[in-house]
Amino acid sequence: MTAAAESRLGVPEGDPAGPVLPQEELLVAAEAARWAPSIHNSQPWLLRRLRDGLGIVEDTARAVPVIDPHGRDRIISCGTAVLNAAVALRGLGYTVDTATLPDPAEPALVATVRVTARVPASAADTDLARMVPLRHTHRRVYRSHAVAEEDLLDLRQAVAVEGARLSVADAAARRRLAHLLRRAVRAQAADPELRSEVERWVRRGGSNAGEVVDGIPSSALGTSPFPVDSLVHGGHRGAPEAGEVEEELARSTVLVISTRGDTRHDWVVAGLALERLLLVATAKGLVATFAEQALQDTSLRPEVADVLGIWGLPQVLLRVGRPLVDAPLTPRRPLAELFEV
Ligand SMILES: Cc1cc2nc3c(=O)[nH]c(=O)nc-3n(C[C@H](O)[C@H](O)[C@H](O)COP(=O)(O)O)c2cc1C
């Protein structure tokens, strides 16, 4: 797209003297965005070709309104796609300017990711870019829940770089979080509307299993109920038994990403921080399991903040560790479907 056309569309222009991103490199960034994690693998984004990069646009047609009525998880998901695009372009040897919510006239434009100069890619940048297709969500048992102190420091740093904060729950906080989580999961399991929304996104296989392009394939679901399987769906008995969540969280490394506020901008920041954390974790051989239920219930979020003693708003709750067995990759929509027409 030309700078003039971008300007007509209301997209703030990049530097007209800056580099033009060749089509094949734009596709590398788009491919990285495509592999970002998203709520129910809904992939709620469209991609916009820019002269010097990519725009990531929220696609509300792919909303999951029962579990995510305010679009918080959707915008966090878009944020992960933005981070992947930026990481891919840095890995190709560019400096990158990411502008979040750059156009007040177009709130659906979550971010633009533009290249600003050619530089030699650092080993750290190329290593991180290589993690994009390897990262995936873990819904299996763990070989070890222990995470080394220096690895935790790196994860904390990854989150801080994006302007968010990482809390590591201590034993007392994990006990209280387990209680909140079990309450949230019990409520989700008892909500027929929520369960039927989840079932619409779970792909239970069948003759056309090879054609799955979104949602969560049954192969990626957990083999045991929550909290091993981090999704509350019809494949397991409903809510976990008393003590199950407590026992699992007692031995887990539990991380919470929080932001200063709770605006759309904060949600994008949470998504950037989440994906950087997940890529750094992947590079260390760590996997992550979401435990978003306690945050999807809006009334529990202040309690989670209180448990952790954090100043901001909790946005993402994860367990991390080393996997006993690996989980399969979850498919994505074809790249061609992702571009705005
Ligand atoms: C904001 C957000 C919330 C999520 N919440 C959950 C969750 O509560 N339970 C779960 O099992 N997975 C959750 N996921 C993981 C997605 O289901 C997963 O990213 C998607 O299925 C794609 O699979 P992949 O991460 O293995 O590539 C969440 C992901 C995001 C980005």
Coordinates of C-alpha atoms and ligand atoms in Angstrom, one line a residue:
M1 CA 0.0 0.0 0.0
T2 CA 1.3 3.5 -0.8
A3 CA 1.8 6.1 1.9
A4 CA -0.9 8.2 0.3
A5 CA -3.4 5.3 0.4
E6 CA -2.5 4.6 4.0
S7 CA -3.1 8.2 4.9
R8 CA -6.5 8.2 3.1
L9 CA -7.4 5.2 5.2
G10 CA -6.5 7.1 8.4
V11 CA -3.5 4.9 9.2
P12 CA -0.8 7.1 10.6
E13 CA 2.0 7.1 8.0
G14 CA 5.3 5.5 8.6
D15 CA 8.5 7.4 7.8
P16 CA 8.4 8.0 4.0
A17 CA 12.2 8.0 3.9
G18 CA 12.3 4.7 5.8
P19 CA 12.7 1.2 4.3
V20 CA 10.1 -0.5 2.2
L21 CA 9.4 -4.0 3.5
P22 CA 9.7 -6.5 0.6
Q23 CA 6.7 -8.7 0.1
E24 CA 8.4 -11.9 1.1
E25 CA 9.6 -10.4 4.4
L26 CA 6.1 -9.0 5.0
L27 CA 4.9 -12.6 4.6
V28 CA 7.4 -13.8 7.2
A29 CA 6.0 -11.3 9.7
A30 CA 2.4 -12.4 8.8
E31 CA 3.3 -16.0 9.2
A32 CA 4.6 -15.3 12.7
A33 CA 1.5 -13.4 13.6
R34 CA -0.6 -16.3 12.4
W35 CA 1.0 -18.7 14.9
A36 CA 0.2 -16.5 17.9
P37 CA -1.9 -18.0 20.7
S38 CA -5.5 -16.8 21.1
I39 CA -8.5 -17.4 23.2
H40 CA -10.0 -20.7 22.0
N41 CA -7.7 -20.5 19.0
S42 CA -10.2 -18.0 17.6
Q43 CA -7.4 -16.1 15.8
P44 CA -9.4 -12.8 16.2
W45 CA -7.3 -10.8 13.9
L46 CA -6.9 -9.5 10.3
L47 CA -3.7 -8.4 8.8
R48 CA -3.1 -5.2 6.8
R49 CA -0.3 -4.8 4.4
L50 CA 1.6 -1.6 5.0
R51 CA 4.4 -0.2 2.8
D52 CA 6.9 -0.8 5.7
G53 CA 5.2 -3.4 7.8
L54 CA 2.0 -4.9 9.0
G55 CA -1.2 -3.7 10.7
I56 CA -3.0 -6.0 13.1
V57 CA -6.7 -5.4 13.2
E58 CA -9.2 -6.8 15.7
D59 CA -11.8 -9.1 14.1
T60 CA -14.9 -9.0 16.3
A61 CA -16.6 -11.5 13.9
R62 CA -14.4 -14.1 15.7
A63 CA -15.5 -13.0 19.2
V64 CA -16.2 -15.5 22.0
P65 CA -18.8 -13.2 23.8
V66 CA -19.9 -15.5 26.6
I67 CA -16.5 -16.2 28.1
D68 CA -15.0 -12.8 27.0
P69 CA -17.9 -10.3 27.0
H70 CA -15.6 -7.2 27.0
G71 CA -13.1 -8.5 24.5
R72 CA -10.2 -8.4 27.0
D73 CA -9.0 -11.9 26.0
R74 CA -9.5 -11.0 22.3
I75 CA -7.3 -7.9 22.5
I76 CA -4.7 -9.8 24.6
S77 CA -4.7 -12.4 21.8
C78 CA -4.2 -9.7 19.2
G79 CA -1.3 -8.4 21.3
T80 CA 0.4 -11.7 21.0
A81 CA 0.1 -11.6 17.2
V82 CA 1.6 -8.1 17.2
L83 CA 4.6 -9.3 19.3
N84 CA 5.2 -12.2 17.0
A85 CA 5.3 -10.0 13.9
A86 CA 7.7 -7.6 15.6
V87 CA 9.9 -10.5 16.7
A88 CA 10.0 -11.9 13.2
L89 CA 11.0 -8.6 11.7
R90 CA 13.8 -8.1 14.2
G91 CA 14.9 -11.7 13.5
L92 CA 15.2 -10.6 9.8
G93 CA 17.5 -7.8 10.7
Y94 CA 15.3 -4.7 11.1
T95 CA 14.7 -2.2 13.9
V96 CA 11.0 -2.1 14.5
D97 CA 8.6 0.5 15.6
T98 CA 5.4 -0.9 17.2
A99 CA 2.6 1.6 17.6
T100 CA -0.3 0.3 19.7
L101 CA -3.8 1.6 19.0
P102 CA -2.2 4.2 16.7
D103 CA -5.4 5.7 15.2
P104 CA -8.2 6.9 17.5
A105 CA -10.5 7.0 14.5
E106 CA -10.0 3.3 14.0
P107 CA -10.0 1.6 17.4
A108 CA -10.0 -1.9 15.8
L109 CA -6.5 -1.2 14.5
V110 CA -4.7 -2.8 17.4
A111 CA -1.1 -2.0 16.3
T112 CA 1.1 -1.2 13.4
V113 CA 4.5 -2.9 13.3
R114 CA 6.9 -1.0 11.0
V115 CA 10.5 -1.5 10.1
T116 CA 12.6 1.6 10.6
A117 CA 16.1 0.5 9.6
R118 CA 18.2 -2.4 8.5
V119 CA 20.6 -3.7 11.1
P120 CA 22.5 -6.9 11.7
A121 CA 20.1 -9.2 13.6
S122 CA 21.5 -10.2 17.0
A123 CA 21.7 -13.8 18.0
A124 CA 19.1 -13.1 20.7
D125 CA 16.7 -11.7 18.0
T126 CA 17.1 -14.7 15.6
D127 CA 16.8 -17.2 18.5
L128 CA 13.6 -15.6 19.7
A129 CA 12.1 -15.6 16.2
R130 CA 12.9 -19.3 15.9
M131 CA 10.7 -19.9 18.9
V132 CA 7.5 -18.6 17.3
P133 CA 6.4 -21.8 15.5
L134 CA 7.7 -24.0 18.4
R135 CA 5.6 -22.3 21.2
H136 CA 2.4 -24.0 22.1
T137 CA 0.0 -24.4 25.0
H138 CA 0.5 -27.4 27.3
R139 CA -2.6 -29.2 28.7
R140 CA -0.7 -32.3 29.9
V141 CA 1.1 -33.3 33.2
Y142 CA 4.5 -31.8 34.0
R143 CA 7.7 -33.7 34.5
S144 CA 8.9 -30.8 36.8
H145 CA 7.2 -27.7 38.1
A146 CA 10.4 -26.2 39.3
V147 CA 11.7 -23.2 37.4
A148 CA 15.2 -22.0 38.2
E149 CA 15.6 -18.6 39.8
E150 CA 17.6 -17.2 36.8
D151 CA 14.9 -18.4 34.4
L152 CA 12.2 -16.7 36.5
L153 CA 14.3 -13.5 36.3
D154 CA 14.4 -13.7 32.5
L155 CA 10.7 -14.3 32.3
R156 CA 10.2 -11.3 34.6
Q157 CA 12.4 -9.2 32.4
A158 CA 10.5 -10.3 29.3
V159 CA 7.3 -9.1 30.8
A160 CA 8.8 -5.8 32.0
V161 CA 10.3 -5.0 28.6
E162 CA 6.7 -4.8 27.3
G163 CA 5.6 -2.5 30.1
A164 CA 3.8 -5.1 32.3
R165 CA 4.6 -6.8 35.5
L166 CA 5.1 -10.5 36.4
S167 CA 4.2 -11.9 39.8
V168 CA 5.3 -15.3 41.0
A169 CA 2.8 -16.7 43.5
D170 CA 4.2 -17.9 46.8
A171 CA 2.8 -20.9 48.6
A172 CA 0.2 -18.9 50.5
A173 CA -0.9 -17.1 47.4
R174 CA -1.2 -20.4 45.5
R175 CA -3.4 -21.8 48.2
R176 CA -5.8 -18.8 47.9
L177 CA -5.5 -18.8 44.1
A178 CA -6.5 -22.5 44.0
H179 CA -9.6 -21.7 46.0
L180 CA -10.6 -18.8 43.6
L181 CA -9.8 -20.9 40.5
R182 CA -12.0 -23.8 41.7
R183 CA -14.8 -21.4 42.4
A184 CA -14.5 -19.9 38.9
V185 CA -14.2 -23.4 37.2
R186 CA -17.3 -24.6 39.1
A187 CA -19.2 -21.6 37.9
Q188 CA -18.1 -22.1 34.3
A189 CA -18.9 -25.8 34.4
A190 CA -22.4 -25.0 35.6
D191 CA -23.1 -22.4 32.9
P192 CA -24.8 -24.0 29.9
E193 CA -24.3 -21.0 27.7
L194 CA -20.6 -20.9 28.4
R195 CA -20.2 -24.6 27.9
S196 CA -22.0 -24.5 24.6
E197 CA -19.8 -21.7 23.4
V198 CA -16.7 -23.7 24.4
E199 CA -18.1 -26.8 22.5
R200 CA -18.5 -24.6 19.4
W201 CA -14.7 -24.1 19.5
V202 CA -13.6 -27.6 20.4
R203 CA -13.0 -29.7 17.3
R204 CA -13.8 -33.3 18.2
G205 CA -12.3 -34.8 15.1
G206 CA -14.3 -36.9 12.7
S207 CA -13.8 -37.5 9.0
N208 CA -12.7 -33.9 8.3
A209 CA -10.3 -33.5 11.2
G210 CA -7.5 -32.6 8.7
E211 CA -9.5 -29.5 7.7
V212 CA -9.5 -28.0 11.2
V213 CA -8.2 -24.4 10.9
D214 CA -9.3 -22.8 14.1
G215 CA -10.7 -23.8 17.5
I216 CA -9.0 -26.4 19.7
P217 CA -8.6 -29.9 18.2
S218 CA -9.3 -32.7 20.7
S219 CA -5.7 -33.9 20.3
A220 CA -4.6 -30.7 22.0
L221 CA -7.0 -31.1 25.0
G222 CA -5.8 -32.5 28.2
T223 CA -6.0 -36.2 29.1
S224 CA -7.2 -35.4 32.7
P225 CA -9.7 -32.8 33.9
F226 CA -8.9 -29.3 35.1
P227 CA -6.4 -28.1 36.1
V228 CA -4.3 -30.5 33.9
D229 CA -6.7 -29.7 31.1
S230 CA -7.0 -25.9 31.4
L231 CA -10.2 -25.7 29.4
V232 CA -13.6 -26.4 30.9
H233 CA -15.4 -28.4 28.3
G234 CA -17.8 -31.3 27.9
G235 CA -15.1 -34.0 27.5
H236 CA -14.4 -34.4 31.2
R237 CA -16.7 -34.6 34.2
G238 CA -17.7 -31.0 35.3
A239 CA -15.9 -29.2 38.1
P240 CA -12.8 -30.6 39.8
E241 CA -13.1 -32.4 43.1
A242 CA -12.2 -30.4 46.2
G243 CA -8.5 -30.6 46.8
E244 CA -7.5 -31.4 43.2
V245 CA -6.8 -27.8 42.2
E246 CA -5.2 -27.1 45.5
E247 CA -2.8 -30.0 45.2
E248 CA -1.8 -29.1 41.7
L249 CA -1.2 -25.5 42.4
A250 CA 0.7 -26.3 45.6
R251 CA 3.4 -27.9 43.4
S252 CA 3.1 -25.6 40.4
T253 CA 5.0 -22.4 39.5
V254 CA 2.2 -20.0 39.1
L255 CA 2.8 -16.7 37.2
V256 CA 0.5 -13.7 36.8
I257 CA 1.0 -10.9 34.3
S258 CA -0.6 -7.6 35.4
T259 CA -0.8 -4.2 33.9
R260 CA -1.2 -0.7 35.5
G261 CA -4.8 -0.2 34.3
D262 CA -7.5 -2.1 32.5
T263 CA -7.9 -0.2 29.2
R264 CA -7.6 -1.6 25.7
H265 CA -4.1 -0.3 25.7
D266 CA -3.3 -2.3 28.8
W267 CA -4.8 -5.4 27.2
V268 CA -2.5 -5.0 24.2
V269 CA 0.5 -4.6 26.6
A270 CA -0.6 -7.8 28.4
G271 CA -0.7 -9.6 25.1
L272 CA 2.8 -8.4 24.1
A273 CA 4.2 -9.3 27.5
L274 CA 2.4 -12.7 27.4
E275 CA 3.9 -13.7 24.1
R276 CA 7.4 -12.5 24.9
L277 CA 7.3 -14.5 28.1
L278 CA 6.1 -17.6 26.2
L279 CA 8.8 -17.3 23.6
V280 CA 11.5 -16.8 26.2
A281 CA 10.0 -19.8 28.1
T282 CA 10.0 -21.9 25.0
A283 CA 13.7 -21.2 24.4
K284 CA 14.4 -22.5 27.9
G285 CA 12.4 -25.8 27.3
L286 CA 9.6 -24.6 29.5
V287 CA 5.9 -24.9 28.6
A288 CA 2.9 -23.0 29.9
T289 CA -0.7 -23.9 30.9
F290 CA -3.3 -21.1 31.0
A291 CA -5.5 -20.8 34.1
E292 CA -7.6 -17.8 32.9
Q293 CA -10.8 -18.9 34.5
A294 CA -10.2 -16.8 37.7
L295 CA -9.7 -13.7 35.5
Q296 CA -12.6 -14.4 33.1
D297 CA -14.9 -13.9 36.1
T298 CA -14.6 -10.2 36.5
S299 CA -15.7 -10.3 40.1
L300 CA -12.7 -12.4 41.0
R301 CA -10.1 -10.2 39.4
P302 CA -9.8 -7.8 42.4
E303 CA -9.5 -10.9 44.7
V304 CA -6.6 -12.3 42.5
A305 CA -4.9 -8.9 42.7
D306 CA -5.4 -8.9 46.5
V307 CA -3.9 -12.4 46.9
L308 CA -0.8 -11.3 45.0
G309 CA -0.6 -7.9 46.6
I310 CA -0.2 -6.3 43.1
W311 CA -0.7 -2.6 42.3
G312 CA -2.4 -3.2 39.0
L313 CA -4.9 -5.5 37.2
P314 CA -4.2 -9.2 36.7
Q315 CA -4.5 -10.0 33.0
V316 CA -3.0 -13.5 32.5
L317 CA -2.6 -16.5 34.9
L318 CA -0.2 -19.3 33.9
R319 CA 1.4 -22.4 35.3
V320 CA 4.9 -23.1 33.8
G321 CA 7.3 -26.0 34.0
R322 CA 8.9 -28.8 32.1
P323 CA 6.6 -31.2 30.2
L324 CA 6.5 -34.9 30.8
V325 CA 5.1 -35.5 27.3
D326 CA 4.8 -32.9 24.6
A327 CA 1.5 -31.7 23.3
P328 CA 0.6 -31.4 19.6
L329 CA 0.5 -28.2 17.7
T330 CA -2.9 -26.6 17.1
P331 CA -3.7 -25.7 13.4
R332 CA -4.3 -22.2 12.1
R333 CA -6.2 -20.5 9.3
P334 CA -4.4 -20.3 6.0
L335 CA -2.3 -17.1 5.6
A336 CA -4.3 -16.0 2.6
E337 CA -7.5 -15.8 4.7
L338 CA -5.9 -13.4 7.2
F339 CA -5.3 -10.4 5.0
E340 CA -7.9 -7.7 4.8
V341 CA -9.6 -7.5 1.4
Ligands
LIG1 C1 -5.8 -14.6 26.2 C2 -5.7 -16.1 26.1 C3 -6.5 -16.8 27.0 C4 -6.4 -18.2 26.9 N1 -7.2 -18.9 27.8 C5 -7.1 -20.3 27.9 C6 -7.7 -21.0 28.9 O1 -8.4 -20.5 29.8 N2 -7.6 -22.4 28.8 C7 -6.8 -23.0 27.9 O2 -6.7 -24.2 27.9 N3 -6.2 -22.3 26.9 C8 -6.3 -21.0 26.9 N4 -5.6 -20.2 26.0 C9 -4.7 -20.9 25.0 C10 -5.4 -21.1 23.6 O3 -6.5 -22.0 23.7 C11 -4.3 -21.5 22.6 O4 -3.4 -20.4 22.5 C12 -4.9 -21.8 21.2 O5 -5.7 -22.9 21.3 C13 -3.8 -22.0 20.2 O6 -3.0 -23.1 20.6 P1 -1.5 -23.0 20.9 O7 -1.3 -22.0 22.0 O8 -1.0 -24.3 21.3 O9 -0.8 -22.5 19.6 C14 -5.6 -18.9 26.0 C15 -4.9 -18.1 25.1 C16 -4.9 -16.7 25.1 C17 -4.1 -15.9 24.2

